[in-house]
CSV table of C-alpha atoms in Angstrom, one decimal:
chain,number,residue,atom,x,y,z
A,1462,MET,CA,-23.4,2.7,22.3
A,1463,LEU,CA,-20.2,0.5,20.5
A,1464,ARG,CA,-20.6,-3.2,21.0
A,1465,PRO,CA,-17.4,-4.6,22.8
A,1466,SER,CA,-14.5,-6.1,21.7
A,1467,PHE,CA,-14.3,-9.4,20.3
A,1468,ALA,CA,-11.8,-10.8,22.2
A,1469,ILE,CA,-9.3,-14.1,21.1
A,1470,GLY,CA,-5.6,-15.1,21.6
A,1471,THR,CA,-3.8,-12.2,22.6
A,1472,ILE,CA,-6.0,-9.3,20.1
A,1473,LYS,CA,-8.3,-7.0,21.1
A,1474,VAL,CA,-10.7,-6.7,17.8
A,1475,ARG,CA,-12.6,-4.0,18.0
A,1476,ALA,CA,-16.6,-3.9,16.1
A,1477,GLY,CA,-17.2,-3.1,12.6
A,1478,ALA,CA,-13.6,-4.5,11.9
A,1479,ARG,CA,-11.8,-7.5,11.0
A,1480,ARG,CA,-8.9,-9.0,12.0
A,1481,GLU,CA,-6.5,-12.5,10.8
A,1482,VAL,CA,-5.3,-13.9,13.9
A,1483,SER,CA,-3.0,-16.8,14.4
A,1484,LEU,CA,-3.5,-18.9,17.3
A,1485,PRO,CA,-0.3,-21.0,18.0
A,1486,ILE,CA,-0.2,-25.4,18.2
A,1487,SER,CA,3.5,-26.3,17.5
A,1488,ARG,CA,6.0,-25.7,16.5
A,1489,LEU,CA,8.7,-27.5,13.4
A,1490,ILE,CA,11.8,-29.3,15.0
A,1491,THR,CA,13.8,-26.3,13.1
A,1492,GLY,CA,11.7,-23.7,15.5
A,1493,ALA,CA,9.3,-22.3,13.3
A,1494,GLU,CA,6.2,-21.7,14.8
A,1495,VAL,CA,2.3,-23.9,13.5
A,1496,SER,CA,0.0,-22.1,14.1
A,1497,LEU,CA,-4.3,-21.9,13.9
A,1498,PRO,CA,-4.8,-19.1,11.4
A,1499,VAL,CA,-8.8,-17.7,12.5
A,1500,HIS,CA,-10.7,-14.9,10.5
A,1501,VAL,CA,-12.2,-12.9,13.0
A,1502,LEU,CA,-14.8,-10.5,11.1
A,1503,HIS,CA,-16.4,-8.6,14.1
A,1504,GLY,CA,-19.9,-6.5,13.5
A,1505,ARG,CA,-21.0,-3.4,13.9
A,1506,GLU,CA,-24.0,-4.1,15.6
A,1507,ASP,CA,-25.2,-7.2,18.0
A,1508,GLY,CA,-25.2,-10.7,16.4
A,1509,PRO,CA,-25.2,-14.9,16.6
A,1510,VAL,CA,-22.0,-16.3,17.0
A,1511,LEU,CA,-21.1,-18.4,13.2
A,1512,TRP,CA,-17.8,-19.9,12.2
A,1513,LEU,CA,-16.9,-21.8,9.7
A,1514,SER,CA,-14.1,-24.2,9.9
A,1515,ALA,CA,-12.6,-26.1,6.7
A,1516,ALA,CA,-9.8,-29.1,6.1
A,1517,ILE,CA,-10.0,-30.0,9.0
A,1518,HIS,CA,-8.8,-33.2,6.4
A,1519,GLY,CA,-5.7,-32.7,4.8
A,1520,ASP,CA,-6.7,-33.4,1.8
A,1521,GLU,CA,-10.5,-31.3,1.4
A,1522,VAL,CA,-10.0,-28.7,0.3
A,1523,VAL,CA,-13.1,-27.7,-1.2
A,1524,GLY,CA,-14.1,-25.8,1.9
A,1525,ILE,CA,-10.6,-23.3,1.7
A,1526,ASP,CA,-12.1,-21.8,-1.2
A,1527,VAL,CA,-15.4,-21.9,0.2
A,1528,ILE,CA,-14.2,-19.9,3.4
A,1529,ARG,CA,-12.2,-17.4,1.0
A,1530,ARG,CA,-15.3,-16.5,-1.5
A,1531,VAL,CA,-17.7,-16.1,1.4
A,1532,LEU,CA,-14.9,-13.7,2.9
A,1533,ALA,CA,-15.4,-11.4,0.3
A,1534,HIS,CA,-18.6,-10.9,0.4
A,1535,LEU,CA,-18.9,-9.7,3.9
A,1536,ASP,CA,-18.0,-6.3,5.2
A,1537,PRO,CA,-18.1,-5.8,9.7
A,1538,LYS,CA,-18.8,-2.6,8.9
A,1539,THR,CA,-22.7,-3.1,8.0
A,1540,MET,CA,-22.9,-6.9,9.3
A,1541,ARG,CA,-24.7,-8.1,12.4
A,1542,GLY,CA,-23.1,-10.1,15.3
A,1543,THR,CA,-20.1,-12.0,14.8
A,1544,VAL,CA,-17.5,-14.4,11.8
A,1545,LEU,CA,-14.6,-17.2,12.9
A,1546,ALA,CA,-13.9,-18.6,9.9
A,1547,VAL,CA,-9.8,-20.8,10.4
A,1548,PRO,CA,-10.2,-21.5,6.2
A,1549,ILE,CA,-7.2,-24.9,7.3
A,1550,VAL,CA,-8.0,-26.3,11.0
A,1551,ASN,CA,-5.6,-29.3,10.0
A,1552,VAL,CA,-2.6,-27.6,8.7
A,1553,LEU,CA,0.2,-29.3,9.3
A,1554,GLY,CA,-2.1,-32.5,7.4
A,1555,ALA,CA,-2.0,-29.6,4.7
A,1556,MET,CA,1.1,-28.6,4.5
A,1557,ASN,CA,1.9,-33.1,4.4
A,1558,GLY,CA,0.2,-33.2,1.3
A,1559,ASP,CA,-2.3,-36.3,3.6
A,1560,ARG,CA,-5.4,-36.3,5.3
A,1561,TYR,CA,-4.4,-37.1,8.9
A,1562,LEU,CA,-1.7,-35.7,11.7
A,1563,PRO,CA,1.6,-36.7,11.5
A,1564,ASP,CA,1.1,-39.0,14.3
A,1565,ARG,CA,-2.0,-40.5,11.8
A,1566,ARG,CA,-4.2,-39.3,14.1
A,1567,ASP,CA,-7.6,-38.0,12.3
A,1568,LEU,CA,-8.6,-34.7,13.8
A,1569,ASN,CA,-12.4,-35.5,14.0
A,1570,ARG,CA,-12.2,-37.9,16.0
A,1571,SER,CA,-10.0,-36.4,19.1
A,1572,PHE,CA,-12.3,-33.6,20.0
A,1573,PRO,CA,-12.9,-32.2,22.4
A,1574,GLY,CA,-9.1,-32.8,23.1
A,1575,SER,CA,-6.1,-31.5,26.0
A,1576,ALA,CA,-4.7,-29.3,26.4
A,1577,ARG,CA,-2.2,-31.8,27.6
A,1578,GLY,CA,-2.9,-34.5,24.8
A,1579,SER,CA,-2.0,-35.1,21.7
A,1580,LEU,CA,-1.1,-33.1,19.2
A,1581,ALA,CA,-4.2,-34.3,17.7
A,1582,GLY,CA,-5.8,-33.3,20.8
A,1583,ARG,CA,-4.6,-30.4,21.4
A,1584,ILE,CA,-5.2,-29.2,18.3
A,1585,ALA,CA,-9.1,-29.6,18.5
A,1586,HIS,CA,-9.3,-28.3,22.4
A,1587,LEU,CA,-8.1,-25.5,20.6
A,1588,MET,CA,-10.5,-25.0,18.1
A,1589,MET,CA,-13.1,-25.6,21.8
A,1590,THR,CA,-11.9,-23.6,23.6
A,1591,GLU,CA,-11.1,-19.7,21.1
A,1592,ILE,CA,-14.1,-20.8,18.4
A,1593,ILE,CA,-16.5,-23.5,19.2
A,1594,ALA,CA,-17.3,-22.3,23.2
A,1595,ARG,CA,-17.7,-18.9,21.8
A,1596,SER,CA,-20.9,-19.8,18.7
A,1597,GLU,CA,-23.7,-20.8,18.3
A,1598,VAL,CA,-23.9,-22.3,15.5
A,1599,GLY,CA,-21.2,-23.9,13.0
A,1600,ILE,CA,-21.2,-24.9,9.8
A,1601,ASP,CA,-17.9,-27.2,8.9
A,1602,LEU,CA,-16.8,-27.6,5.2
A,1603,HIS,CA,-15.6,-31.2,4.4
A,1604,SER,CA,-15.0,-33.1,0.8
A,1605,GLY,CA,-15.1,-36.5,-0.4
A,1606,ALA,CA,-11.7,-39.0,0.4
A,1607,ASP,CA,-9.5,-40.2,-1.7
A,1608,ARG,CA,-10.7,-41.3,-4.7
A,1609,ARG,CA,-14.4,-40.5,-3.6
A,1610,THR,CA,-16.7,-37.7,-4.8
A,1611,ASN,CA,-20.2,-35.8,-3.1
A,1612,LEU,CA,-22.8,-34.6,-4.3
A,1613,PRO,CA,-23.1,-30.9,-2.0
A,1614,GLN,CA,-25.0,-32.0,1.1
A,1615,ILE,CA,-25.9,-30.4,4.3
A,1616,ARG,CA,-24.9,-33.5,7.4
A,1617,CYS,CA,-26.8,-33.0,10.5
A,1618,ASP,CA,-29.4,-33.5,12.7
A,1619,VAL,CA,-32.7,-33.0,11.0
A,1620,GLU,CA,-34.6,-33.9,14.2
A,1621,ASP,CA,-33.5,-30.2,16.2
A,1622,PRO,CA,-36.3,-27.5,14.4
A,1623,ARG,CA,-33.5,-24.9,14.6
A,1624,THR,CA,-30.8,-26.8,12.7
A,1625,ARG,CA,-33.0,-28.7,10.3
A,1626,GLU,CA,-34.3,-24.8,10.0
A,1627,LEU,CA,-30.8,-23.6,8.8
A,1628,ALA,CA,-30.4,-26.6,6.5
A,1629,GLU,CA,-33.3,-25.5,4.9
A,1630,ALA,CA,-31.5,-22.1,4.2
A,1631,PHE,CA,-28.3,-24.1,3.0
A,1632,GLY,CA,-30.3,-25.0,0.2
A,1633,ALA,CA,-28.0,-28.3,-0.5
A,1634,PRO,CA,-30.0,-31.2,-2.8
A,1635,VAL,CA,-30.5,-32.7,-0.2
A,1636,ILE,CA,-29.6,-32.7,3.4
A,1637,PHE,CA,-28.7,-36.0,5.3
A,1638,HIS,CA,-29.3,-37.4,9.1
A,1639,ALA,CA,-26.4,-38.2,10.1
A,1640,ARG,CA,-25.3,-39.1,13.4
A,1641,LEU,CA,-23.5,-37.8,15.8
A,1642,ARG,CA,-19.6,-39.9,16.1
A,1643,ASP,CA,-17.8,-40.1,18.6
A,1644,GLY,CA,-14.6,-37.5,18.8
A,1645,SER,CA,-16.2,-35.4,15.8
A,1646,LEU,CA,-15.6,-32.0,16.2
A,1647,ARG,CA,-20.3,-31.9,15.6
A,1648,ALA,CA,-19.9,-34.3,18.8
A,1649,ALA,CA,-18.3,-32.0,20.2
A,1650,ALA,CA,-20.3,-28.5,19.6
A,1651,ARG,CA,-23.5,-30.3,20.0
A,1652,GLU,CA,-22.7,-31.1,23.6
A,1653,ARG,CA,-21.2,-27.9,24.5
A,1654,GLY,CA,-24.6,-26.6,23.2
A,1655,ALA,CA,-23.8,-25.3,19.5
A,1656,ARG,CA,-25.9,-26.1,16.7
A,1657,VAL,CA,-23.9,-28.0,13.2
A,1658,LEU,CA,-24.3,-27.9,9.9
A,1659,LEU,CA,-21.6,-30.6,7.7
A,1660,TYR,CA,-21.0,-30.0,4.8
A,1661,GLU,CA,-19.9,-32.2,1.8
A,1662,ALA,CA,-18.8,-31.8,-2.0
A,1663,GLY,CA,-16.6,-32.3,-4.2
A,1664,GLU,CA,-13.2,-34.4,-3.9
A,1665,ALA,CA,-10.7,-34.8,-2.2
A,1666,TRP,CA,-7.4,-32.4,-3.5
A,1667,ARG,CA,-10.0,-30.9,-6.1
A,1668,PHE,CA,-11.7,-27.7,-6.6
A,1669,ASP,CA,-15.0,-29.1,-7.8
A,1670,GLU,CA,-15.9,-25.1,-9.0
A,1671,TRP,CA,-19.3,-27.1,-8.9
A,1672,ALA,CA,-19.2,-27.9,-5.0
A,1673,ILE,CA,-17.3,-24.5,-4.3
A,1674,GLU,CA,-19.8,-23.0,-6.0
A,1675,ALA,CA,-22.6,-24.2,-3.7
A,1676,GLY,CA,-20.9,-23.8,-0.5
A,1677,VAL,CA,-20.5,-20.3,-0.5
A,1678,VAL,CA,-24.1,-19.7,-1.4
A,1679,GLY,CA,-25.4,-21.9,0.8
A,1680,VAL,CA,-23.0,-20.2,4.3
A,1681,LEU,CA,-24.8,-16.9,3.0
A,1682,ARG,CA,-27.9,-17.6,3.0
A,1683,VAL,CA,-27.3,-19.3,6.5
A,1684,LEU,CA,-25.5,-16.3,7.6
A,1685,ALA,CA,-29.0,-14.2,6.2
A,1686,VAL,CA,-32.0,-16.0,7.9
A,1687,MET,CA,-29.4,-15.8,11.1
A,1688,ASP,CA,-29.9,-12.3,10.2
A,1689,MET,CA,-26.5,-11.4,10.0
A,1690,ILE,CA,-26.0,-9.7,6.1
A,1691,GLU,CA,-28.3,-8.9,4.3
A,1692,LEU,CA,-28.3,-11.2,0.5
A,1693,PRO,CA,-27.0,-9.9,-2.5
A,1694,ASP,CA,-30.0,-8.8,-5.1
A,1695,LEU,CA,-28.3,-11.2,-7.5
A,1696,PRO,CA,-30.0,-15.0,-8.8
A,1697,GLU,CA,-27.6,-17.3,-7.2
A,1698,LEU,CA,-28.2,-16.0,-4.1
A,1699,ALA,CA,-31.8,-16.5,-4.4
A,1700,PRO,CA,-34.5,-19.6,-2.8
A,1701,PRO,CA,-33.8,-22.8,-4.9
A,1702,LEU,CA,-36.5,-23.6,-7.2
A,1703,SER,CA,-37.0,-26.8,-5.1
A,1704,ALA,CA,-37.1,-28.2,-1.7
A,1705,SER,CA,-33.9,-29.9,-0.3
A,1706,GLU,CA,-34.5,-33.9,0.1
A,1707,ILE,CA,-34.1,-35.0,3.2
A,1708,CYS,CA,-32.4,-38.9,3.2
A,1709,LEU,CA,-33.4,-40.8,6.6
A,1710,ARG,CA,-30.0,-43.2,6.1
A,1711,SER,CA,-27.7,-44.7,3.9
A,1712,GLY,CA,-25.7,-46.8,2.3
A,1713,TRP,CA,-22.4,-48.0,-0.2
A,1714,VAL,CA,-23.5,-50.9,-2.6
A,1715,ARG,CA,-20.0,-52.7,-2.8
A,1716,ALA,CA,-17.6,-53.9,-6.1
A,1717,ARG,CA,-18.8,-58.1,-5.9
A,1718,ARG,CA,-15.1,-58.7,-7.0
A,1719,ALA,CA,-11.8,-57.4,-8.4
A,1720,GLY,CA,-11.8,-55.4,-11.7
A,1721,ILE,CA,-12.1,-52.6,-13.2
A,1722,VAL,CA,-15.7,-50.4,-13.0
A,1723,HIS,CA,-17.1,-47.8,-15.6
A,1724,LEU,CA,-20.0,-46.4,-13.6
A,1725,ASP,CA,-22.5,-44.4,-15.0
A,1726,ALA,CA,-24.4,-43.6,-12.0
A,1727,ALA,CA,-24.4,-39.3,-11.7
A,1728,LEU,CA,-24.2,-38.2,-8.8
A,1729,GLY,CA,-28.0,-36.1,-7.7
A,1730,GLN,CA,-29.5,-39.4,-9.5
A,1731,HIS,CA,-32.9,-41.5,-8.7
A,1732,VAL,CA,-32.7,-45.1,-9.0
A,1733,LYS,CA,-34.4,-47.7,-7.7
A,1734,ASP,CA,-33.9,-50.9,-6.5
A,1735,GLY,CA,-31.6,-53.4,-8.9
A,1736,GLU,CA,-31.5,-50.7,-11.7
A,1737,ARG,CA,-27.7,-51.0,-13.4
A,1738,LEU,CA,-25.3,-48.7,-12.3
A,1739,GLY,CA,-22.5,-49.9,-13.8
A,1740,GLU,CA,-20.5,-52.7,-15.1
A,1741,LEU,CA,-17.4,-54.3,-14.6
A,1742,TYR,CA,-14.9,-55.5,-16.6
A,1743,SER,CA,-11.6,-58.1,-16.3
A,1744,SER,CA,-8.5,-55.9,-18.0
A,1745,PHE,CA,-9.1,-59.1,-20.9
A,1746,GLY,CA,-12.0,-56.0,-22.0
A,1747,LYS,CA,-14.8,-59.6,-20.5
A,1748,ARG,CA,-17.2,-57.7,-18.7
A,1749,LEU,CA,-17.5,-60.1,-14.8
A,1750,ALA,CA,-21.0,-58.2,-13.3
A,1751,LEU,CA,-23.2,-55.7,-13.1
A,1752,VAL,CA,-23.4,-52.8,-10.8
A,1753,LYS,CA,-26.6,-53.1,-9.4
A,1754,ALA,CA,-28.2,-50.6,-6.6
A,1755,ASP,CA,-29.6,-52.4,-3.4
A,1756,ARG,CA,-31.7,-50.3,-2.3
A,1757,ASP,CA,-34.5,-47.2,-4.0
A,1758,GLY,CA,-32.3,-43.5,-3.2
A,1759,VAL,CA,-30.7,-40.9,-4.2
A,1760,VAL,CA,-26.7,-41.4,-5.5
A,1761,ILE,CA,-25.3,-38.6,-3.0
A,1762,GLY,CA,-21.6,-40.5,-3.2
A,1763,ARG,CA,-19.3,-41.8,-5.3
A,1764,SER,CA,-15.8,-44.2,-6.5
A,1765,VAL,CA,-14.2,-42.3,-8.7
A,1766,ALA,CA,-11.2,-44.9,-8.8
A,1767,PRO,CA,-11.0,-47.4,-12.5
A,1768,ILE,CA,-9.8,-50.5,-10.5
A,1769,VAL,CA,-11.4,-52.0,-7.2
A,1770,GLN,CA,-10.8,-54.8,-5.7
A,1771,ARG,CA,-13.6,-56.7,-3.8
A,1772,GLY,CA,-15.4,-55.2,-1.4
A,1773,ASP,CA,-14.1,-52.0,-2.0
A,1774,ALA,CA,-17.0,-48.8,-1.9
A,1775,LEU,CA,-18.8,-48.1,-5.6
A,1776,VAL,CA,-21.5,-46.3,-5.0
A,1777,HIS,CA,-23.4,-44.2,-1.9
A,1778,LEU,CA,-27.2,-44.6,-2.1
A,1779,GLY,CA,-29.2,-42.1,0.3
A,1780,GLU,CA,-32.3,-43.3,1.2
A,1781,LEU,CA,-35.2,-40.3,0.8
A,1782,GLU,CA,-37.6,-39.1,3.9
A,1783,PRO,CA,-41.2,-40.9,2.8
A,1784,ALA,CA,-43.3,-37.4,0.8
A,1785,GLU,CA,-46.5,-36.0,2.2
A,1786,GLY,CA,-49.6,-38.0,2.2
A,1787,GLY,CA,-47.0,-41.0,0.4
């Protein structure tokens, strides 16, 4: 029997087809409609429903291109299950060149939202009812905040066996056991029973190729381990040579005083407590202080801003899970 069509908004997508759907959000002062763009790929055969989302913060554009490239690999005629891809969740933030919505609300602190709430609450409610409530698994794509860059990493609940299995299949260098934040998409989706991987990589407002490539490969690996697709026989899609390292907690090394910083610490670098990470200089070129690691760990994020104030975050260190038998 032919698989039933997938209904979303006012559209029905037949099995083995893809559709681009616009879910109305609001109207601009000009009267022009603002909509949530959704790509629906409804596989010919039965299988799970997975969502992909990006740009929940309007300045985090890495995930937009990850989704574009992933969709180019997928054919609903040969897929099992359904993929719901939302390349730009925070449409107004992306249009305005801003991380947040016009009312300055953080969309990723506004879930599960409300149909009669603020603009952020309405967008969150639309995502919850049309996308998340229909899905078993989600991959939410992020990048570093303004003037920060992140090592490719998956943030998730590593204590849930199935979530950890999916995270390990993704194959990012690091899996970070991240607590749930109130109002986040991940927390609201988990309450609905969905398992969520949050991908972090690269810098805001930049198409960092290494971050995009790692995201595309990781998403395709997850789709394959969920038996939704067959992986193409490409070298870059082979299982990673080494397992992801597990981070149980993390902390930022901060500037001890204002100055001009030169960081030597590279993303993915393993460091020891007290190890030199860089130096702070005055505008006259005098060295003011060394930047040193305050714990053993791996560099999972770092600032790219040269001028810093006292207390500014410089290097994000993740503490690694002890090796078995260690």
